[in-house]
Amino acid sequence: MKKNISRRQLLIASSVAAPALLLSTRLSAAEKLDHADPQAKALGYVENAEHVDSVLWPKKKPDQTCANCALYTGAATGYGPCSIFAGKDVAAAGWCNVWAPKP
Ligand code: SF4
């Protein structure tokens, strides 16, 4: 049995599918920030905050990590977005010299 899809049904289906597709694209993990990236190097980014060179980066305090930085919007573990490094994910356990406390 053949069923014809009306133009209205097609429009409704596409209006639901398009935002869902965009959302799924945004939810997929971005590329991880490479610590060798020039901007990352300039800001002292490391994936493990315990490995920060305190001579080069004296501002670093023991409790500072990306996970508790105001610019980080990811989960408490793993990787997530940082507004300084658009389009890349930083490590929740990482750190850079732009670190700022969450409000
Ligand atoms: S700005 Fe904050 S979240 Fe982004 S890399 Fe630096 S410490 Fe991590």
PDB file of N, CA and C and ligand atoms in Angstrom:
ATOM      1  N   MET A   1       0.848  -1.178   0.000  1.00  0.00           N
ATOM      2  CA  MET A   1       0.000   0.000   0.000  1.00  0.00           C
ATOM      3  C   MET A   1       0.896   1.244   0.000  1.00  0.00           C
ATOM      4  N   LYS A   2       0.666   2.119  -0.916  1.00  0.00           N
ATOM      5  CA  LYS A   2       1.478   3.331  -1.055  1.00  0.00           C
ATOM      6  C   LYS A   2       0.824   4.484  -0.301  1.00  0.00           C
ATOM      7  N   LYS A   3       1.619   5.193   0.472  1.00  0.00           N
ATOM      8  CA  LYS A   3       1.086   6.317   1.237  1.00  0.00           C
ATOM      9  C   LYS A   3       1.776   7.594   0.773  1.00  0.00           C
ATOM     10  N   ASN A   4       0.995   8.560   0.374  1.00  0.00           N
ATOM     11  CA  ASN A   4       1.567   9.830  -0.064  1.00  0.00           C
ATOM     12  C   ASN A   4       1.781  10.747   1.124  1.00  0.00           C
ATOM     13  N   ILE A   5       2.905  11.421   1.128  1.00  0.00           N
ATOM     14  CA  ILE A   5       3.201  12.385   2.189  1.00  0.00           C
ATOM     15  C   ILE A   5       2.830  13.764   1.667  1.00  0.00           C
ATOM     16  N   SER A   6       2.030  14.454   2.441  1.00  0.00           N
ATOM     17  CA  SER A   6       1.606  15.786   2.003  1.00  0.00           C
ATOM     18  C   SER A   6       2.744  16.781   2.181  1.00  0.00           C
ATOM     19  N   ARG A   7       2.650  17.865   1.469  1.00  0.00           N
ATOM     20  CA  ARG A   7       3.653  18.924   1.588  1.00  0.00           C
ATOM     21  C   ARG A   7       3.713  19.431   3.030  1.00  0.00           C
ATOM     22  N   ARG A   8       2.546  19.510   3.673  1.00  0.00           N
ATOM     23  CA  ARG A   8       2.489  20.000   5.056  1.00  0.00           C
ATOM     24  C   ARG A   8       3.241  19.042   5.995  1.00  0.00           C
ATOM     25  N   GLN A   9       3.035  17.755   5.810  1.00  0.00           N
ATOM     26  CA  GLN A   9       3.720  16.760   6.641  1.00  0.00           C
ATOM     27  C   GLN A   9       5.236  16.842   6.432  1.00  0.00           C
ATOM     28  N   LEU A  10       5.635  17.055   5.195  1.00  0.00           N
ATOM     29  CA  LEU A  10       7.054  17.172   4.885  1.00  0.00           C
ATOM     30  C   LEU A  10       7.665  18.404   5.558  1.00  0.00           C
ATOM     31  N   LEU A  11       6.939  19.520   5.529  1.00  0.00           N
ATOM     32  CA  LEU A  11       7.425  20.742   6.173  1.00  0.00           C
ATOM     33  C   LEU A  11       7.550  20.548   7.682  1.00  0.00           C
ATOM     34  N   ILE A  12       6.553  19.902   8.273  1.00  0.00           N
ATOM     35  CA  ILE A  12       6.593  19.667   9.725  1.00  0.00           C
ATOM     36  C   ILE A  12       7.782  18.764  10.069  1.00  0.00           C
ATOM     37  N   ALA A  13       7.947  17.710   9.301  1.00  0.00           N
ATOM     38  CA  ALA A  13       9.046  16.775   9.557  1.00  0.00           C
ATOM     39  C   ALA A  13      10.398  17.465   9.429  1.00  0.00           C
ATOM     40  N   SER A  14      10.551  18.305   8.406  1.00  0.00           N
ATOM     41  CA  SER A  14      11.846  18.970   8.224  1.00  0.00           C
ATOM     42  C   SER A  14      12.083  20.025   9.293  1.00  0.00           C
ATOM     43  N   SER A  15      11.002  20.662   9.782  1.00  0.00           N
ATOM     44  CA  SER A  15      11.189  21.678  10.824  1.00  0.00           C
ATOM     45  C   SER A  15      11.607  21.044  12.143  1.00  0.00           C
ATOM     46  N   VAL A  16      11.283  19.794  12.341  1.00  0.00           N
ATOM     47  CA  VAL A  16      11.695  19.070  13.546  1.00  0.00           C
ATOM     48  C   VAL A  16      13.092  18.492  13.348  1.00  0.00           C
ATOM     49  N   ALA A  17      13.360  17.969  12.171  1.00  0.00           N
ATOM     50  CA  ALA A  17      14.638  17.294  11.921  1.00  0.00           C
ATOM     51  C   ALA A  17      15.819  18.258  11.866  1.00  0.00           C
ATOM     52  N   ALA A  18      15.643  19.426  11.277  1.00  0.00           N
ATOM     53  CA  ALA A  18      16.772  20.353  11.117  1.00  0.00           C
ATOM     54  C   ALA A  18      17.355  20.796  12.461  1.00  0.00           C
ATOM     55  N   PRO A  19      16.519  21.289  13.410  1.00  0.00           N
ATOM     56  CA  PRO A  19      17.099  21.660  14.708  1.00  0.00           C
ATOM     57  C   PRO A  19      17.724  20.473  15.436  1.00  0.00           C
ATOM     58  N   ALA A  20      17.112  19.298  15.305  1.00  0.00           N
ATOM     59  CA  ALA A  20      17.677  18.103  15.963  1.00  0.00           C
ATOM     60  C   ALA A  20      19.050  17.783  15.393  1.00  0.00           C
ATOM     61  N   LEU A  21      19.204  17.951  14.090  1.00  0.00           N
ATOM     62  CA  LEU A  21      20.495  17.701  13.458  1.00  0.00           C
ATOM     63  C   LEU A  21      21.534  18.710  13.941  1.00  0.00           C
ATOM     64  N   LEU A  22      21.136  19.978  14.020  1.00  0.00           N
ATOM     65  CA  LEU A  22      22.058  21.006  14.516  1.00  0.00           C
ATOM     66  C   LEU A  22      22.451  20.723  15.956  1.00  0.00           C
ATOM     67  N   LEU A  23      21.489  20.332  16.781  1.00  0.00           N
ATOM     68  CA  LEU A  23      21.768  20.044  18.188  1.00  0.00           C
ATOM     69  C   LEU A  23      22.734  18.878  18.312  1.00  0.00           C
ATOM     70  N   SER A  24      22.508  17.831  17.544  1.00  0.00           N
ATOM     71  CA  SER A  24      23.401  16.668  17.638  1.00  0.00           C
ATOM     72  C   SER A  24      24.805  17.036  17.179  1.00  0.00           C
ATOM     73  N   THR A  25      24.929  17.949  16.223  1.00  0.00           N
ATOM     74  CA  THR A  25      26.240  18.390  15.777  1.00  0.00           C
ATOM     75  C   THR A  25      26.948  19.146  16.899  1.00  0.00           C
ATOM     76  N   ARG A  26      26.205  20.011  17.614  1.00  0.00           N
ATOM     77  CA  ARG A  26      26.808  20.781  18.704  1.00  0.00           C
ATOM     78  C   ARG A  26      27.183  19.901  19.877  1.00  0.00           C
ATOM     79  N   LEU A  27      26.434  18.803  20.089  1.00  0.00           N
ATOM     80  CA  LEU A  27      26.719  17.932  21.220  1.00  0.00           C
ATOM     81  C   LEU A  27      27.918  17.027  20.971  1.00  0.00           C
ATOM     82  N   SER A  28      28.300  16.873  19.713  1.00  0.00           N
ATOM     83  CA  SER A  28      29.455  16.023  19.450  1.00  0.00           C
ATOM     84  C   SER A  28      30.717  16.734  19.928  1.00  0.00           C
ATOM     85  N   ALA A  29      31.671  15.948  20.371  1.00  0.00           N
ATOM     86  CA  ALA A  29      32.885  16.508  20.951  1.00  0.00           C
ATOM     87  C   ALA A  29      33.685  17.285  19.921  1.00  0.00           C
ATOM     88  N   ALA A  30      34.181  18.430  20.336  1.00  0.00           N
ATOM     89  CA  ALA A  30      35.056  19.220  19.481  1.00  0.00           C
ATOM     90  C   ALA A  30      36.460  18.630  19.558  1.00  0.00           C
ATOM     91  N   GLU A  31      37.305  19.086  18.707  1.00  0.00           N
ATOM     92  CA  GLU A  31      38.703  18.659  18.710  1.00  0.00           C
ATOM     93  C   GLU A  31      39.365  19.138  20.005  1.00  0.00           C
ATOM     94  N   LYS A  32      40.201  18.293  20.587  1.00  0.00           N
ATOM     95  CA  LYS A  32      40.906  18.683  21.813  1.00  0.00           C
ATOM     96  C   LYS A  32      41.974  19.723  21.491  1.00  0.00           C
ATOM     97  N   LEU A  33      42.112  20.706  22.367  1.00  0.00           N
ATOM     98  CA  LEU A  33      43.146  21.722  22.202  1.00  0.00           C
ATOM     99  C   LEU A  33      44.517  21.084  22.387  1.00  0.00           C
ATOM    100  N   ASP A  34      45.381  21.300  21.434  1.00  0.00           N
ATOM    101  CA  ASP A  34      46.758  20.799  21.514  1.00  0.00           C
ATOM    102  C   ASP A  34      47.591  21.801  22.311  1.00  0.00           C
ATOM    103  N   HIS A  35      48.309  21.317  23.325  1.00  0.00           N
ATOM    104  CA  HIS A  35      49.107  22.237  24.147  1.00  0.00           C
ATOM    105  C   HIS A  35      50.214  22.912  23.322  1.00  0.00           C
ATOM    106  N   ALA A  36      50.495  22.345  22.114  1.00  0.00           N
ATOM    107  CA  ALA A  36      51.500  22.944  21.236  1.00  0.00           C
ATOM    108  C   ALA A  36      50.909  24.032  20.337  1.00  0.00           C
ATOM    109  N   ASP A  37      49.587  24.211  20.376  1.00  0.00           N
ATOM    110  CA  ASP A  37      48.938  25.285  19.627  1.00  0.00           C
ATOM    111  C   ASP A  37      49.576  26.613  20.066  1.00  0.00           C
ATOM    112  N   PRO A  38      49.896  27.514  19.127  1.00  0.00           N
ATOM    113  CA  PRO A  38      50.586  28.761  19.493  1.00  0.00           C
ATOM    114  C   PRO A  38      49.875  29.576  20.578  1.00  0.00           C
ATOM    115  N   GLN A  39      48.553  29.678  20.485  1.00  0.00           N
ATOM    116  CA  GLN A  39      47.822  30.445  21.507  1.00  0.00           C
ATOM    117  C   GLN A  39      47.865  29.711  22.849  1.00  0.00           C
ATOM    118  N   ALA A  40      47.747  28.384  22.797  1.00  0.00           N
ATOM    119  CA  ALA A  40      47.804  27.586  24.027  1.00  0.00           C
ATOM    120  C   ALA A  40      49.167  27.750  24.695  1.00  0.00           C
ATOM    121  N   LYS A  41      50.219  27.702  23.884  1.00  0.00           N
ATOM    122  CA  LYS A  41      51.581  27.867  24.439  1.00  0.00           C
ATOM    123  C   LYS A  41      51.754  29.245  25.046  1.00  0.00           C
ATOM    124  N   ALA A  42      51.250  30.263  24.348  1.00  0.00           N
ATOM    125  CA  ALA A  42      51.398  31.649  24.829  1.00  0.00           C
ATOM    126  C   ALA A  42      50.700  31.862  26.162  1.00  0.00           C
ATOM    127  N   LEU A  43      49.631  31.081  26.407  1.00  0.00           N
ATOM    128  CA  LEU A  43      48.872  31.234  27.654  1.00  0.00           C
ATOM    129  C   LEU A  43      49.224  30.163  28.680  1.00  0.00           C
ATOM    130  N   GLY A  44      50.203  29.334  28.373  1.00  0.00           N
ATOM    131  CA  GLY A  44      50.674  28.323  29.323  1.00  0.00           C
ATOM    132  C   GLY A  44      49.711  27.176  29.528  1.00  0.00           C
ATOM    133  N   TYR A  45      48.860  26.881  28.545  1.00  0.00           N
ATOM    134  CA  TYR A  45      47.884  25.800  28.719  1.00  0.00           C
ATOM    135  C   TYR A  45      48.569  24.446  28.846  1.00  0.00           C
ATOM    136  N   VAL A  46      48.101  23.672  29.822  1.00  0.00           N
ATOM    137  CA  VAL A  46      48.517  22.273  29.980  1.00  0.00           C
ATOM    138  C   VAL A  46      47.268  21.446  30.266  1.00  0.00           C
ATOM    139  N   GLU A  47      47.295  20.174  29.879  1.00  0.00           N
ATOM    140  CA  GLU A  47      46.143  19.307  30.109  1.00  0.00           C
ATOM    141  C   GLU A  47      46.046  18.840  31.555  1.00  0.00           C
ATOM    142  N   ASN A  48      47.127  18.922  32.285  1.00  0.00           N
ATOM    143  CA  ASN A  48      47.120  18.519  33.691  1.00  0.00           C
ATOM    144  C   ASN A  48      47.667  19.690  34.508  1.00  0.00           C
ATOM    145  N   ALA A  49      46.808  20.310  35.284  1.00  0.00           N
ATOM    146  CA  ALA A  49      47.181  21.507  36.046  1.00  0.00           C
ATOM    147  C   ALA A  49      48.332  21.254  37.020  1.00  0.00           C
ATOM    148  N   GLU A  50      48.555  19.984  37.376  1.00  0.00           N
ATOM    149  CA  GLU A  50      49.654  19.672  38.291  1.00  0.00           C
ATOM    150  C   GLU A  50      51.016  19.805  37.609  1.00  0.00           C
ATOM    151  N   HIS A  51      50.997  19.916  36.293  1.00  0.00           N
ATOM    152  CA  HIS A  51      52.259  20.008  35.549  1.00  0.00           C
ATOM    153  C   HIS A  51      52.617  21.437  35.145  1.00  0.00           C
ATOM    154  N   VAL A  52      51.967  22.416  35.734  1.00  0.00           N
ATOM    155  CA  VAL A  52      52.271  23.813  35.414  1.00  0.00           C
ATOM    156  C   VAL A  52      53.632  24.181  35.990  1.00  0.00           C
ATOM    157  N   ASP A  53      54.438  24.827  35.173  1.00  0.00           N
ATOM    158  CA  ASP A  53      55.748  25.303  35.625  1.00  0.00           C
ATOM    159  C   ASP A  53      55.529  26.571  36.449  1.00  0.00           C
ATOM    160  N   SER A  54      55.664  26.455  37.758  1.00  0.00           N
ATOM    161  CA  SER A  54      55.362  27.585  38.644  1.00  0.00           C
ATOM    162  C   SER A  54      56.360  28.736  38.516  1.00  0.00           C
ATOM    163  N   VAL A  55      57.510  28.477  37.919  1.00  0.00           N
ATOM    164  CA  VAL A  55      58.472  29.561  37.688  1.00  0.00           C
ATOM    165  C   VAL A  55      57.985  30.417  36.517  1.00  0.00           C
ATOM    166  N   LEU A  56      57.537  29.736  35.451  1.00  0.00           N
ATOM    167  CA  LEU A  56      57.024  30.460  34.285  1.00  0.00           C
ATOM    168  C   LEU A  56      55.658  31.084  34.543  1.00  0.00           C
ATOM    169  N   TRP A  57      54.855  30.411  35.363  1.00  0.00           N
ATOM    170  CA  TRP A  57      53.466  30.820  35.592  1.00  0.00           C
ATOM    171  C   TRP A  57      53.210  30.946  37.088  1.00  0.00           C
ATOM    172  N   PRO A  58      53.755  31.967  37.750  1.00  0.00           N
ATOM    173  CA  PRO A  58      53.632  32.099  39.208  1.00  0.00           C
ATOM    174  C   PRO A  58      52.217  32.378  39.702  1.00  0.00           C
ATOM    175  N   LYS A  59      51.323  32.782  38.803  1.00  0.00           N
ATOM    176  CA  LYS A  59      49.938  33.068  39.202  1.00  0.00           C
ATOM    177  C   LYS A  59      49.174  31.794  39.591  1.00  0.00           C
ATOM    178  N   LYS A  60      49.634  30.650  39.106  1.00  0.00           N
ATOM    179  CA  LYS A  60      48.937  29.369  39.320  1.00  0.00           C
ATOM    180  C   LYS A  60      48.884  29.019  40.805  1.00  0.00           C
ATOM    181  N   LYS A  61      47.661  28.704  41.269  1.00  0.00           N
ATOM    182  CA  LYS A  61      47.449  28.237  42.642  1.00  0.00           C
ATOM    183  C   LYS A  61      47.049  26.760  42.590  1.00  0.00           C
ATOM    184  N   PRO A  62      47.321  26.000  43.658  1.00  0.00           N
ATOM    185  CA  PRO A  62      47.089  24.548  43.633  1.00  0.00           C
ATOM    186  C   PRO A  62      45.663  24.121  43.279  1.00  0.00           C
ATOM    187  N   ASP A  63      44.658  24.876  43.675  1.00  0.00           N
ATOM    188  CA  ASP A  63      43.275  24.441  43.449  1.00  0.00           C
ATOM    189  C   ASP A  63      42.698  24.892  42.107  1.00  0.00           C
ATOM    190  N   GLN A  64      43.470  25.543  41.281  1.00  0.00           N
ATOM    191  CA  GLN A  64      42.953  26.056  40.006  1.00  0.00           C
ATOM    192  C   GLN A  64      43.037  25.010  38.893  1.00  0.00           C
ATOM    193  N   THR A  65      41.882  24.749  38.274  1.00  0.00           N
ATOM    194  CA  THR A  65      41.824  23.888  37.088  1.00  0.00           C
ATOM    195  C   THR A  65      40.769  24.480  36.152  1.00  0.00           C
ATOM    196  N   CYS A  66      40.773  23.993  34.930  1.00  0.00           N
ATOM    197  CA  CYS A  66      39.750  24.452  33.984  1.00  0.00           C
ATOM    198  C   CYS A  66      38.345  24.198  34.538  1.00  0.00           C
ATOM    199  N   ALA A  67      38.156  23.080  35.232  1.00  0.00           N
ATOM    200  CA  ALA A  67      36.828  22.722  35.731  1.00  0.00           C
ATOM    201  C   ALA A  67      36.248  23.786  36.653  1.00  0.00           C
ATOM    202  N   ASN A  68      37.103  24.548  37.351  1.00  0.00           N
ATOM    203  CA  ASN A  68      36.561  25.595  38.223  1.00  0.00           C
ATOM    204  C   ASN A  68      36.893  26.995  37.714  1.00  0.00           C
ATOM    205  N   CYS A  69      37.126  27.091  36.423  1.00  0.00           N
ATOM    206  CA  CYS A  69      37.400  28.382  35.779  1.00  0.00           C
ATOM    207  C   CYS A  69      36.090  28.943  35.213  1.00  0.00           C
ATOM    208  N   ALA A  70      35.918  30.232  35.313  1.00  0.00           N
ATOM    209  CA  ALA A  70      34.706  30.900  34.833  1.00  0.00           C
ATOM    210  C   ALA A  70      34.512  30.766  33.328  1.00  0.00           C
ATOM    211  N   LEU A  71      35.570  30.512  32.595  1.00  0.00           N
ATOM    212  CA  LEU A  71      35.477  30.462  31.139  1.00  0.00           C
ATOM    213  C   LEU A  71      35.194  29.061  30.607  1.00  0.00           C
ATOM    214  N   TYR A  72      35.138  28.091  31.502  1.00  0.00           N
ATOM    215  CA  TYR A  72      34.922  26.699  31.116  1.00  0.00           C
ATOM    216  C   TYR A  72      33.448  26.346  31.259  1.00  0.00           C
ATOM    217  N   THR A  73      32.876  25.705  30.233  1.00  0.00           N
ATOM    218  CA  THR A  73      31.456  25.357  30.280  1.00  0.00           C
ATOM    219  C   THR A  73      31.227  23.858  30.101  1.00  0.00           C
ATOM    220  N   GLY A  74      32.258  23.063  30.307  1.00  0.00           N
ATOM    221  CA  GLY A  74      32.120  21.617  30.140  1.00  0.00           C
ATOM    222  C   GLY A  74      31.819  20.920  31.451  1.00  0.00           C
ATOM    223  N   ALA A  75      31.864  19.591  31.394  1.00  0.00           N
ATOM    224  CA  ALA A  75      31.632  18.760  32.576  1.00  0.00           C
ATOM    225  C   ALA A  75      32.838  18.845  33.513  1.00  0.00           C
ATOM    226  N   ALA A  76      32.657  18.372  34.742  1.00  0.00           N
ATOM    227  CA  ALA A  76      33.713  18.444  35.755  1.00  0.00           C
ATOM    228  C   ALA A  76      34.889  17.521  35.449  1.00  0.00           C
ATOM    229  N   THR A  77      34.662  16.538  34.586  1.00  0.00           N
ATOM    230  CA  THR A  77      35.747  15.645  34.184  1.00  0.00           C
ATOM    231  C   THR A  77      35.775  15.569  32.657  1.00  0.00           C
ATOM    232  N   GLY A  78      36.863  15.079  32.120  1.00  0.00           N
ATOM    233  CA  GLY A  78      36.971  14.937  30.666  1.00  0.00           C
ATOM    234  C   GLY A  78      37.377  16.249  30.011  1.00  0.00           C
ATOM    235  N   TYR A  79      36.713  16.561  28.925  1.00  0.00           N
ATOM    236  CA  TYR A  79      37.046  17.756  28.151  1.00  0.00           C
ATOM    237  C   TYR A  79      35.791  18.571  27.896  1.00  0.00           C
ATOM    238  N   GLY A  80      35.969  19.864  27.676  1.00  0.00           N
ATOM    239  CA  GLY A  80      34.818  20.706  27.388  1.00  0.00           C
ATOM    240  C   GLY A  80      35.234  22.039  26.821  1.00  0.00           C
ATOM    241  N   PRO A  81      34.245  22.839  26.424  1.00  0.00           N
ATOM    242  CA  PRO A  81      34.538  24.121  25.778  1.00  0.00           C
ATOM    243  C   PRO A  81      35.084  25.178  26.743  1.00  0.00           C
ATOM    244  N   CYS A  82      35.926  26.031  26.206  1.00  0.00           N
ATOM    245  CA  CYS A  82      36.456  27.201  26.922  1.00  0.00           C
ATOM    246  C   CYS A  82      36.311  28.367  25.959  1.00  0.00           C
ATOM    247  N   SER A  83      35.805  29.482  26.447  1.00  0.00           N
ATOM    248  CA  SER A  83      35.544  30.612  25.552  1.00  0.00           C
ATOM    249  C   SER A  83      36.821  31.251  25.008  1.00  0.00           C
ATOM    250  N   ILE A  84      37.947  30.990  25.622  1.00  0.00           N
ATOM    251  CA  ILE A  84      39.214  31.524  25.108  1.00  0.00           C
ATOM    252  C   ILE A  84      39.654  30.761  23.852  1.00  0.00           C
ATOM    253  N   PHE A  85      39.410  29.463  23.844  1.00  0.00           N
ATOM    254  CA  PHE A  85      39.841  28.618  22.729  1.00  0.00           C
ATOM    255  C   PHE A  85      38.613  28.125  21.966  1.00  0.00           C
ATOM    256  N   ALA A  86      37.998  28.997  21.225  1.00  0.00           N
ATOM    257  CA  ALA A  86      36.762  28.690  20.504  1.00  0.00           C
ATOM    258  C   ALA A  86      36.951  27.522  19.537  1.00  0.00           C
ATOM    259  N   GLY A  87      35.990  26.618  19.565  1.00  0.00           N
ATOM    260  CA  GLY A  87      36.010  25.486  18.646  1.00  0.00           C
ATOM    261  C   GLY A  87      36.870  24.322  19.090  1.00  0.00           C
ATOM    262  N   LYS A  88      37.537  24.459  20.232  1.00  0.00           N
ATOM    263  CA  LYS A  88      38.377  23.378  20.757  1.00  0.00           C
ATOM    264  C   LYS A  88      37.916  23.062  22.176  1.00  0.00           C
ATOM    265  N   ASP A  89      38.137  21.825  22.589  1.00  0.00           N
ATOM    266  CA  ASP A  89      37.834  21.439  23.964  1.00  0.00           C
ATOM    267  C   ASP A  89      39.114  21.412  24.785  1.00  0.00           C
ATOM    268  N   VAL A  90      39.016  21.892  26.003  1.00  0.00           N
ATOM    269  CA  VAL A  90      40.162  21.865  26.917  1.00  0.00           C
ATOM    270  C   VAL A  90      39.897  20.805  27.991  1.00  0.00           C
ATOM    271  N   ALA A  91      40.939  20.374  28.650  1.00  0.00           N
ATOM    272  CA  ALA A  91      40.806  19.353  29.690  1.00  0.00           C
ATOM    273  C   ALA A  91      40.258  19.973  30.968  1.00  0.00           C
ATOM    274  N   ALA A  92      39.282  19.308  31.581  1.00  0.00           N
ATOM    275  CA  ALA A  92      38.751  19.789  32.861  1.00  0.00           C
ATOM    276  C   ALA A  92      39.868  19.873  33.900  1.00  0.00           C
ATOM    277  N   ALA A  93      40.845  18.988  33.784  1.00  0.00           N
ATOM    278  CA  ALA A  93      41.975  18.963  34.717  1.00  0.00           C
ATOM    279  C   ALA A  93      43.085  19.909  34.297  1.00  0.00           C
ATOM    280  N   GLY A  94      42.869  20.665  33.219  1.00  0.00           N
ATOM    281  CA  GLY A  94      43.913  21.547  32.688  1.00  0.00           C
ATOM    282  C   GLY A  94      43.972  22.907  33.368  1.00  0.00           C
ATOM    283  N   TRP A  95      44.751  23.768  32.785  1.00  0.00           N
ATOM    284  CA  TRP A  95      44.922  25.129  33.331  1.00  0.00           C
ATOM    285  C   TRP A  95      45.608  26.000  32.287  1.00  0.00           C
ATOM    286  N   CYS A  96      45.319  27.297  32.326  1.00  0.00           N
ATOM    287  CA  CYS A  96      46.107  28.283  31.568  1.00  0.00           C
ATOM    288  C   CYS A  96      46.128  29.577  32.371  1.00  0.00           C
ATOM    289  N   ASN A  97      46.951  30.507  31.939  1.00  0.00           N
ATOM    290  CA  ASN A  97      47.188  31.728  32.708  1.00  0.00           C
ATOM    291  C   ASN A  97      46.006  32.702  32.705  1.00  0.00           C
ATOM    292  N   VAL A  98      44.951  32.385  31.942  1.00  0.00           N
ATOM    293  CA  VAL A  98      43.764  33.242  31.927  1.00  0.00           C
ATOM    294  C   VAL A  98      42.770  32.796  33.007  1.00  0.00           C
ATOM    295  N   TRP A  99      43.091  31.760  33.734  1.00  0.00           N
ATOM    296  CA  TRP A  99      42.180  31.204  34.728  1.00  0.00           C
ATOM    297  C   TRP A  99      41.536  32.325  35.553  1.00  0.00           C
ATOM    298  N   ALA A 100      40.217  32.196  35.750  1.00  0.00           N
ATOM    299  CA  ALA A 100      39.456  33.145  36.584  1.00  0.00           C
ATOM    300  C   ALA A 100      38.440  32.346  37.380  1.00  0.00           C
ATOM    301  N   PRO A 101      38.166  32.729  38.616  1.00  0.00           N
ATOM    302  CA  PRO A 101      37.220  31.947  39.443  1.00  0.00           C
ATOM    303  C   PRO A 101      35.792  32.032  38.916  1.00  0.00           C
ATOM    304  N   LYS A 102      35.072  30.922  39.036  1.00  0.00           N
ATOM    305  CA  LYS A 102      33.658  30.943  38.686  1.00  0.00           C
ATOM    306  C   LYS A 102      32.965  31.879  39.683  1.00  0.00           C
ATOM    307  N   PRO A 103      31.966  32.638  39.204  1.00  0.00           N
ATOM    308  CA  PRO A 103      31.276  33.566  40.132  1.00  0.00           C
ATOM    309  C   PRO A 103      30.462  32.824  41.183  1.00  0.00           C
TER     310      PRO A 103
HETATM  311  S1  SF4 B   1      40.658  30.078  30.364  1.00  0.00           S
HETATM  312 FE1  SF4 B   1      40.089  28.749  32.042  1.00  0.00          FE
HETATM  313  S2  SF4 B   1      38.994  27.037  31.107  1.00  0.00           S
HETATM  314 FE2  SF4 B   1      40.106  28.083  29.469  1.00  0.00          FE
HETATM  315  S3  SF4 B   1      42.042  26.948  29.321  1.00  0.00           S
HETATM  316 FE3  SF4 B   1      42.383  28.682  30.690  1.00  0.00          FE
HETATM  317  S4  SF4 B   1      42.020  27.867  32.767  1.00  0.00           S
HETATM  318 FE4  SF4 B   1      41.141  26.417  31.285  1.00  0.00          FE
END
